[in-house]
GROMACS .gro file of C-alpha atoms in nm:
model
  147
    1UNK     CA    1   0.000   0.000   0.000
    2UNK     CA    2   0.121   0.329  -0.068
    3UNK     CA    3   0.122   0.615   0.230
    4UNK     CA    4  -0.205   0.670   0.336
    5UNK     CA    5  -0.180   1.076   0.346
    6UNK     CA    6  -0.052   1.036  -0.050
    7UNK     CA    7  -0.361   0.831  -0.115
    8UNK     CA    8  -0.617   1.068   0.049
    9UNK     CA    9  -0.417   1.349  -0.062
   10UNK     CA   10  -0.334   1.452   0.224
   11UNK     CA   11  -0.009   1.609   0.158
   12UNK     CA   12  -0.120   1.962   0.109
   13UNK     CA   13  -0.175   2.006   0.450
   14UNK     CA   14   0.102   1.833   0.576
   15UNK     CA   15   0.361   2.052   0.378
   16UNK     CA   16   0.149   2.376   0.498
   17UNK     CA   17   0.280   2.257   0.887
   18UNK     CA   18   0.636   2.203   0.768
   19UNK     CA   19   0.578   2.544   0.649
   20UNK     CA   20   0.482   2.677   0.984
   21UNK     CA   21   0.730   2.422   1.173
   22UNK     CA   22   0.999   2.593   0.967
   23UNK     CA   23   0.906   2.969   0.989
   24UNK     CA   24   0.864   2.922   1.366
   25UNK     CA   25   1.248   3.006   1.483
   26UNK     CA   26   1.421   2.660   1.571
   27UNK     CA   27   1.764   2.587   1.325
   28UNK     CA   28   1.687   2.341   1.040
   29UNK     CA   29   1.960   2.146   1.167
   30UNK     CA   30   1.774   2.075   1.508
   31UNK     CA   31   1.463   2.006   1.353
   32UNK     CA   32   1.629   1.735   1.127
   33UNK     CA   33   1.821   1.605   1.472
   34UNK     CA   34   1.477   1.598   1.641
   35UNK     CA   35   1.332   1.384   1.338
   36UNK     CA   36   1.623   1.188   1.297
   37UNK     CA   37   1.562   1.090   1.670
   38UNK     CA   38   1.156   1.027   1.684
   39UNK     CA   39   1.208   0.828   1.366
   40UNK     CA   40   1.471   0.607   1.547
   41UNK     CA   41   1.279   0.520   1.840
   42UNK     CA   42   0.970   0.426   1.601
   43UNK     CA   43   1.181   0.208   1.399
   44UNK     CA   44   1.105   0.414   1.073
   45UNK     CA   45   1.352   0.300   0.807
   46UNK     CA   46   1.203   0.515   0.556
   47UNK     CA   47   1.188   0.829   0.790
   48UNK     CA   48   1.502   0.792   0.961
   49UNK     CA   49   1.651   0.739   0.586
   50UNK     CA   50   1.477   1.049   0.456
   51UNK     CA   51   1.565   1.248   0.716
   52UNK     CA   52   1.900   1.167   0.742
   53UNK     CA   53   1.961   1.260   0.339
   54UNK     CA   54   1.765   1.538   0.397
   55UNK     CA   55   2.005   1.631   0.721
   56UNK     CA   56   2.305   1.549   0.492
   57UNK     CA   57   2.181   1.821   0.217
   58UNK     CA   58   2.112   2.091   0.480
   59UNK     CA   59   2.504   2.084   0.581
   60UNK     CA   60   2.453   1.808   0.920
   61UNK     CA   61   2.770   1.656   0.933
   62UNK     CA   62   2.819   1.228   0.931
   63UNK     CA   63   2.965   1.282   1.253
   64UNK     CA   64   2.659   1.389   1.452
   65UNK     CA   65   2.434   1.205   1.222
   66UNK     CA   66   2.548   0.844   1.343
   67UNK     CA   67   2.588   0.969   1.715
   68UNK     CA   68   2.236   1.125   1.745
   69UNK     CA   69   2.095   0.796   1.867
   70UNK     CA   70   2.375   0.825   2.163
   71UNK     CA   71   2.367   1.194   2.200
   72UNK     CA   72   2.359   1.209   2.591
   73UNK     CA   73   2.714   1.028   2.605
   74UNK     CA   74   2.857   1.245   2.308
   75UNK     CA   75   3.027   1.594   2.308
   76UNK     CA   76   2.879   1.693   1.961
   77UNK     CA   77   2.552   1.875   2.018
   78UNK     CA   78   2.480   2.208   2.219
   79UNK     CA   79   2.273   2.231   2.540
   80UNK     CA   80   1.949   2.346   2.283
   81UNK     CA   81   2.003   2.039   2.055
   82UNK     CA   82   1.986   1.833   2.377
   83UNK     CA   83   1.682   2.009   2.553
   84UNK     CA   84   1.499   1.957   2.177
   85UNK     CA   85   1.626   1.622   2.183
   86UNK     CA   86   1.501   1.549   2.560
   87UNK     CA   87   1.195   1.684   2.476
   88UNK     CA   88   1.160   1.466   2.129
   89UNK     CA   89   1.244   1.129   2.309
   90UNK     CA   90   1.013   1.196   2.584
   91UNK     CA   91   0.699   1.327   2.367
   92UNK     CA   92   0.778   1.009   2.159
   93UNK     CA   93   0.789   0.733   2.431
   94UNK     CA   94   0.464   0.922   2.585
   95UNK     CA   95   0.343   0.513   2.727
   96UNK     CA   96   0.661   0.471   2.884
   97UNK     CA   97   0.587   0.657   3.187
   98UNK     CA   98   0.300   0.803   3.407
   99UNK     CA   99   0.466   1.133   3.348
  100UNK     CA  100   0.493   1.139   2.930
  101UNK     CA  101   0.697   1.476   2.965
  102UNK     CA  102   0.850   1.593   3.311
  103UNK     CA  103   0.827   1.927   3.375
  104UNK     CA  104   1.257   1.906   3.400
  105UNK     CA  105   1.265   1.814   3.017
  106UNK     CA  106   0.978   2.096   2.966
  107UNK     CA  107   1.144   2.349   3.162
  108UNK     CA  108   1.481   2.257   3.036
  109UNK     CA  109   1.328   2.253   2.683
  110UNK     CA  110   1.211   2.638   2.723
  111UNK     CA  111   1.566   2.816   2.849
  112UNK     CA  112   1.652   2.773   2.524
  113UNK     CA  113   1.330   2.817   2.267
  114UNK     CA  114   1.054   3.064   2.277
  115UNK     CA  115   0.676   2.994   2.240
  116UNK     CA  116   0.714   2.934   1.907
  117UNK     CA  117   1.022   2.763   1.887
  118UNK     CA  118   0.861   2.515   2.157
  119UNK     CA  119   0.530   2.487   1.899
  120UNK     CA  120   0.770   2.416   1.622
  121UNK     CA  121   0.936   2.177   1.790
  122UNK     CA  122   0.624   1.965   1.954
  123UNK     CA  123   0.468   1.999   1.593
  124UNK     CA  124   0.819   1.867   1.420
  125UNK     CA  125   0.767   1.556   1.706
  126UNK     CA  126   0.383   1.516   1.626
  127UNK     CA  127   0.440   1.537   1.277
  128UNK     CA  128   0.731   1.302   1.247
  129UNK     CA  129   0.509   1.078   1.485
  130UNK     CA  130   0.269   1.065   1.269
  131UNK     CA  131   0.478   0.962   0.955
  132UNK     CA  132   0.661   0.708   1.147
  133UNK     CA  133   0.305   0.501   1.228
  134UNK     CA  134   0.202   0.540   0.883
  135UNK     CA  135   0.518   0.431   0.733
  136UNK     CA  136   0.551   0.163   0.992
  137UNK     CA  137   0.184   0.029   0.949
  138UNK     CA  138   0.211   0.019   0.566
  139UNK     CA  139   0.585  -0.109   0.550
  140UNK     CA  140   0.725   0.171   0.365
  141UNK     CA  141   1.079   0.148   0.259
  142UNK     CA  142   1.352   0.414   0.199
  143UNK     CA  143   1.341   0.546  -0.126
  144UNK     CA  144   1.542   0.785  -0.355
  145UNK     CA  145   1.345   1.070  -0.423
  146UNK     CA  146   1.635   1.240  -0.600
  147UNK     CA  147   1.544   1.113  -0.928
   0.00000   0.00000   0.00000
């Protein structure tokens, strides 16, 4: 089966919130990071493929791609990237405790985004979410989309 959002043509909307995930303050590069992460933890071939070319073309180095599933015992992100990252495992693994997302990773989260810059980033998570159980349910695979 293809993606359900491309077969209900869904996809309009879905670009118009990476619109407004993108114009709301947080680097591209922590967006892709936070991603990168949910997609990992969903087991999203397709989306932690995708998101890691599309990290690659935005300038994210090899480097901190393959350490972003180990990124609490690695020197190569800053105390935002972390928070974000926090904040994206947390909001992701929402069944895995009473407590989805402590008010430490919340708090934490905000000394280093705004209002929006927390929306974009809870709406990157949701979104990416989202795509993972789709992708997941249907079996999608990584695919080139360069050609």
């Amino acid at each position: 089966m293809q993606n359900p959002a491309m077969i209900l043509d869904a996809m309009q909307p879905v670009g118009d919130m990476y619109k407004a995930i993108y114009a709301g303050g947080v680097p591209k590069t922590t967006l892709d990071l936070v991603h990168l992460r949910a997609s990992q933890i969903n087991g999203c071939s397709a989306c932690v493929d995708s998101g890691s070319r599309g990290a690659r073309k935005s300038g994210e180095t090899e480097e901190r791609l393959t350490a972003v599933a180990a990124w609490r015992e690695t020197p190569y992100f800053t105390d935002a990237e972390r928070a974000a990252l926090a904040l994206a495992e947390a909001a992701t693994r929402m069944a895995d405790r009473s407590d989805p997302v402590p008010d430490e990773i919340w708090n934490q989260a905000t000394e280093h985004y705004d209002e929006k810059g927390m929306a974009a980033i809870v709406l990157m998570i949701a979104v990416t979410n989202l795509f993972n159980r789709l992708n997941a349910t249907t079996k999608q695979v990584p695919q080139d989309w360069s050609s």
